[in-house]
PDB file of C-alpha atoms in Angstrom:
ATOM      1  CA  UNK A1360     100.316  95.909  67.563  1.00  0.00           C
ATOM      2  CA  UNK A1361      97.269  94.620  69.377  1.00  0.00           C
ATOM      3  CA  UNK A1362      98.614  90.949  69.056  1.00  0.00           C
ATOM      4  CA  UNK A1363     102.392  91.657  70.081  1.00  0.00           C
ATOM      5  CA  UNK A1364     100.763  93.248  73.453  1.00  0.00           C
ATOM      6  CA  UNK A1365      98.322  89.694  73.731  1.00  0.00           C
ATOM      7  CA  UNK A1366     101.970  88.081  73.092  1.00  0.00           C
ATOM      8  CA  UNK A1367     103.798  89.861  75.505  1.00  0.00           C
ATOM      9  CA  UNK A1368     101.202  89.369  78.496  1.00  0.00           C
ATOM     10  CA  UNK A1369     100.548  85.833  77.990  1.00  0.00           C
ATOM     11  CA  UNK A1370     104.443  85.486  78.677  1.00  0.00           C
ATOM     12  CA  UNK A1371     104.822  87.012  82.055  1.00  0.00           C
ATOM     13  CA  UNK A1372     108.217  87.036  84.050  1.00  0.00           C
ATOM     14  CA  UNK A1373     108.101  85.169  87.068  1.00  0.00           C
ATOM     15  CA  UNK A1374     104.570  84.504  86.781  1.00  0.00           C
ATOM     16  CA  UNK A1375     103.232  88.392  87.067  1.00  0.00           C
ATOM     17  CA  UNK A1376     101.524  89.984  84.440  1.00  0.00           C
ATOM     18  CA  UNK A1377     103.805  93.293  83.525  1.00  0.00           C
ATOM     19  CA  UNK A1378     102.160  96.514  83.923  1.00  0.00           C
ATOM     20  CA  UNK A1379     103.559  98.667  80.740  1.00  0.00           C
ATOM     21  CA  UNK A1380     102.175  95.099  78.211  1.00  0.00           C
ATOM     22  CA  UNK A1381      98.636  95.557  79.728  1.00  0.00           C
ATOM     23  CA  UNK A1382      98.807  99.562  79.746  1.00  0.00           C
ATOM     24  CA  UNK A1383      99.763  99.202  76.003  1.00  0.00           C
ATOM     25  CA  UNK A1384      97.095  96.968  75.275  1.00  0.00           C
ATOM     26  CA  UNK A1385      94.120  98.852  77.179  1.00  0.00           C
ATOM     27  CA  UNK A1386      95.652 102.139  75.046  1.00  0.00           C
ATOM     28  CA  UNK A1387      95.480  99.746  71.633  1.00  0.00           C
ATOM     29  CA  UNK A1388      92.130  98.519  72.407  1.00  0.00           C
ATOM     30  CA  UNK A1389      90.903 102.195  73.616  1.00  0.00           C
ATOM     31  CA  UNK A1390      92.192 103.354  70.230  1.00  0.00           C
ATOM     32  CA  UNK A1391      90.568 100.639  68.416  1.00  0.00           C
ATOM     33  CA  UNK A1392      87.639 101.592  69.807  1.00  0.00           C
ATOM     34  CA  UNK A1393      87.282  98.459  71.978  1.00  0.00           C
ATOM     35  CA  UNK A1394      86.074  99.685  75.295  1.00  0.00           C
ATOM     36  CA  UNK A1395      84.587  97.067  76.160  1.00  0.00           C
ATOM     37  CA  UNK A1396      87.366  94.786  75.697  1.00  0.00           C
ATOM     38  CA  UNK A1397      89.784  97.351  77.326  1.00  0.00           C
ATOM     39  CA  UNK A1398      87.191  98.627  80.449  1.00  0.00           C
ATOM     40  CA  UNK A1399      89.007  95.156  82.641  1.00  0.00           C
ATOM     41  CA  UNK A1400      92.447  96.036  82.312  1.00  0.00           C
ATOM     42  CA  UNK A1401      92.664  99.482  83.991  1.00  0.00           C
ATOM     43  CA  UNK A1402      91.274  97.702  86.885  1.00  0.00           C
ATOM     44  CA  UNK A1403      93.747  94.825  86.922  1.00  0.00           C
ATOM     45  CA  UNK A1404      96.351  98.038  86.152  1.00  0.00           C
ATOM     46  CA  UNK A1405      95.060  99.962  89.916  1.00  0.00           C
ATOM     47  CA  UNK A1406      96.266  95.760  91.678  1.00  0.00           C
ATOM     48  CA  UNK A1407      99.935  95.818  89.994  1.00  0.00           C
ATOM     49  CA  UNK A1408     100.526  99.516  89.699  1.00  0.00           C
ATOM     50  CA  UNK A1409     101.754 102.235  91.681  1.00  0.00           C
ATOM     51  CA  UNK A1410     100.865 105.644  91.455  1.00  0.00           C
ATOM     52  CA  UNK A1411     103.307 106.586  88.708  1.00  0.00           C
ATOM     53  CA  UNK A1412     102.218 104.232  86.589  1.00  0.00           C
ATOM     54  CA  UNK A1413      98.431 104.806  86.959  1.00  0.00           C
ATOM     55  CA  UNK A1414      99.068 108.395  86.160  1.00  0.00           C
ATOM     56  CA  UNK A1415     100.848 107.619  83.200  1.00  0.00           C
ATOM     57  CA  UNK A1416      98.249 105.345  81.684  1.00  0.00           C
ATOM     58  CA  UNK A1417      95.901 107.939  82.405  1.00  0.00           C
ATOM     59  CA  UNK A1418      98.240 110.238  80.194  1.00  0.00           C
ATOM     60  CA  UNK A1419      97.638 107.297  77.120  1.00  0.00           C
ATOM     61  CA  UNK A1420      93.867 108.650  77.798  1.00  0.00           C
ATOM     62  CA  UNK A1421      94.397 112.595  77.785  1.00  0.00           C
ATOM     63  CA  UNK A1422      96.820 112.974  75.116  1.00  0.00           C
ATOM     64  CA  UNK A1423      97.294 109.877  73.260  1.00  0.00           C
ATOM     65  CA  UNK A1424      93.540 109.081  72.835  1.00  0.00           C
ATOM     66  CA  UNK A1425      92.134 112.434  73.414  1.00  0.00           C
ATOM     67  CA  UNK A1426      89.986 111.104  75.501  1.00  0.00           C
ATOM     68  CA  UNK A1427      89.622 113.259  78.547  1.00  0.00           C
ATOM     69  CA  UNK A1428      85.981 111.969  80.169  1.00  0.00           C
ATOM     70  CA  UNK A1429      88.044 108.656  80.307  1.00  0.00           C
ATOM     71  CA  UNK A1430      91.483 110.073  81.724  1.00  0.00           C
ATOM     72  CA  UNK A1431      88.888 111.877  84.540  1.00  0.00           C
ATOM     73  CA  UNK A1432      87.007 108.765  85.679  1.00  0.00           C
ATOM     74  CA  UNK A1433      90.606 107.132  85.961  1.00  0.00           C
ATOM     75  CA  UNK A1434      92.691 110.064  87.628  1.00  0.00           C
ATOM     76  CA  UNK A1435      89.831 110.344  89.974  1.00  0.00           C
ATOM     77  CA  UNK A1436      90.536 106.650  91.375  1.00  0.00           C
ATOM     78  CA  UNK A1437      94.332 107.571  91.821  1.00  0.00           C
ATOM     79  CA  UNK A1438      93.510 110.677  93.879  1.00  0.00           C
ATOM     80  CA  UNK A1439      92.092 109.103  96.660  1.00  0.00           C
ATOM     81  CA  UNK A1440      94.524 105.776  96.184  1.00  0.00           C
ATOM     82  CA  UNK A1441      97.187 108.494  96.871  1.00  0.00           C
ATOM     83  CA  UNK A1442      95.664 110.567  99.317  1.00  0.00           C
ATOM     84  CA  UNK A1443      99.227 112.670 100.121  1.00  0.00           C
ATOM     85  CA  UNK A1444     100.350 112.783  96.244  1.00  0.00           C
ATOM     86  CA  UNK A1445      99.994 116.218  95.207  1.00  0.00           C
ATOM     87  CA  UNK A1446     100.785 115.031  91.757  1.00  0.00           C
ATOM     88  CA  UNK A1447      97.341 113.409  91.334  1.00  0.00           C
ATOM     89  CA  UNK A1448      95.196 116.201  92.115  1.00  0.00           C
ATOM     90  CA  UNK A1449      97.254 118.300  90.006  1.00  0.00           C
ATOM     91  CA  UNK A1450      96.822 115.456  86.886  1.00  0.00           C
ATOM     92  CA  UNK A1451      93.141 115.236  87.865  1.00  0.00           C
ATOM     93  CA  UNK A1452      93.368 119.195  87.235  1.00  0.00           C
ATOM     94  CA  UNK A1453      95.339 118.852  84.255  1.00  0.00           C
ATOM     95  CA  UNK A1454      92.466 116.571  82.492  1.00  0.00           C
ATOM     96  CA  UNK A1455      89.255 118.740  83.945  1.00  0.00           C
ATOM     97  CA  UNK A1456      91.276 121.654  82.223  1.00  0.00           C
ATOM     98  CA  UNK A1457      91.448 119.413  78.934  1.00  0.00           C
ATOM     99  CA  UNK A1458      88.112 119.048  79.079  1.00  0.00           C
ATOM    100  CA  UNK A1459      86.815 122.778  79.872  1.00  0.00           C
ATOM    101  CA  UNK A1460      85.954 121.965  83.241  1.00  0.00           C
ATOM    102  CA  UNK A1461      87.756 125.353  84.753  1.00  0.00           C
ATOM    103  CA  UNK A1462      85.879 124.922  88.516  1.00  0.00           C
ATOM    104  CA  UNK A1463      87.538 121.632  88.910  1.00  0.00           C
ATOM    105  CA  UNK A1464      90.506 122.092  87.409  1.00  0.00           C
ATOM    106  CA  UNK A1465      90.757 125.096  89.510  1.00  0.00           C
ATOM    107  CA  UNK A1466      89.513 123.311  92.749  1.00  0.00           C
ATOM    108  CA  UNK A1467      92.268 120.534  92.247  1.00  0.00           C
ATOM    109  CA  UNK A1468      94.941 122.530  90.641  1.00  0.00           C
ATOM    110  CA  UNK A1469      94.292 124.151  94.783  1.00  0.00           C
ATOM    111  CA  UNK A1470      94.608 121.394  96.266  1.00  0.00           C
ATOM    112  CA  UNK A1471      97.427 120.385  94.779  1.00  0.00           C
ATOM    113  CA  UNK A1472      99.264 123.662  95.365  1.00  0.00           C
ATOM    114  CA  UNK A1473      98.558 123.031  99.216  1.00  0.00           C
ATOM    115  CA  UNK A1474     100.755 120.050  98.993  1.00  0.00           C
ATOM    116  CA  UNK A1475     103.189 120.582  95.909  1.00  0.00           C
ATOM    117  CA  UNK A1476     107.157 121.080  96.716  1.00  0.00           C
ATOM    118  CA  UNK A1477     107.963 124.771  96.605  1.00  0.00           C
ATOM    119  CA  UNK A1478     109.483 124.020  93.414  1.00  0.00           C
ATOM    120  CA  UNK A1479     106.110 123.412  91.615  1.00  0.00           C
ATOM    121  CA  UNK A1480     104.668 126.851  92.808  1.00  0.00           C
ATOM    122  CA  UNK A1481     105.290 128.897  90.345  1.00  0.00           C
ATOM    123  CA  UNK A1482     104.000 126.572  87.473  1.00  0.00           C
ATOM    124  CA  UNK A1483     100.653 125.692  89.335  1.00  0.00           C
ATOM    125  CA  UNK A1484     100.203 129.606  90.272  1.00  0.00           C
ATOM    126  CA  UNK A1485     100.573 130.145  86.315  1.00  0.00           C
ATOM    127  CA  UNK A1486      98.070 127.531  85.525  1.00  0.00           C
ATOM    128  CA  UNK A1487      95.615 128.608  88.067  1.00  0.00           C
ATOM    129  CA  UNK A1488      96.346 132.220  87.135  1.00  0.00           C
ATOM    130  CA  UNK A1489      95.529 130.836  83.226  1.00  0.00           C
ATOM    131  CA  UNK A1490      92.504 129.228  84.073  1.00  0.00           C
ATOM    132  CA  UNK A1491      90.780 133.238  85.745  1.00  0.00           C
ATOM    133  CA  UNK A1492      88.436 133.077  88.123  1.00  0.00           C
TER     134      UNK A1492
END
C-alpha cells in the first residue's frame, strides 16, 4: 500500500501534490511505525489543506492508529488555523477525551459549545455532561 501512495504522489494533477495520496501515506507510514519518515508530510498537509481535511487526517491518528498524543499535537495546530471553527475545538476535545485528559476535553468541548450551531447543543451538553465535573 505504501508504494501505490509513493505512486500516486509522484503523479500529481496539474502539477499539485493531492492531499488525500499524502494523508494516506503519512497514515501508512504512521502505521508502519515510520515517524520519522511520516513527521514531513502533516506539515506539507497544513500548506494544501483546509480545515476539513486536517481534521480528518487527524481522525487517521485517533481512531485508525490509536494514536491520540499524535491526533492532539495535530488538532492543536488546526484550532488556532481556524480560529472561528467550532468544529476544531470540539475534535481537539474529542482526542483529550480519548486520551483521559477530562480538564481539556472539558475546557474545549466549552469552547466549542460557545460557538457550535444550536443544532450541536444537545450532543456537546451530553458529552460534557459524560465527562462530570
Amino acid at each position: 500500500m505504501l508504494g501505490w501512495a509513493e505512486a500516486a504522489i509522484s503523479r500529481p494533477f496539474v502539477g499539485q501534490e493531492i492531499f488525500a495520496t499524502l494523508q494516506t501515506k503519512a497514515l501508512i507510514q504512521a502505521r508502519l511505525d515510520r515517524n520519522a519518515d511520516a513527521d514531513p508530510i502533516p506539515a506539507k498537509l497544513y500548506d494544501i489543506g483546509n480545515e476539513n481535511e486536517i481534521n480528518n487526517l487527524d481522525y487517521g491518528f485517533l481512531f485508525q492508529l490509536q494514536d491520540p498524543d499524535r491526533a492532539i499535537e495535530i488538532f492543536a495546530r488546526n484550532v488556532p488555523a481556524s480560529p472561528k471553527s467550532w468544529n476544531a475545538h470540539d475534535s481537539l476535545a474529542e482526542a483529550y477525551a480519548a486520551k483521559g485528559d477530562k480538564d481539556e476535553a472539558r475546557k474545549h468541548y466549552k469552547h466549542a459549545l460557545e460557538m457550535a450551531p444550536e443544532a450541536q447543543h444537545s450532543r456537546i451538553e451530553g458529552v460534557l455532561g459524560g465527562l462530570g465535573d
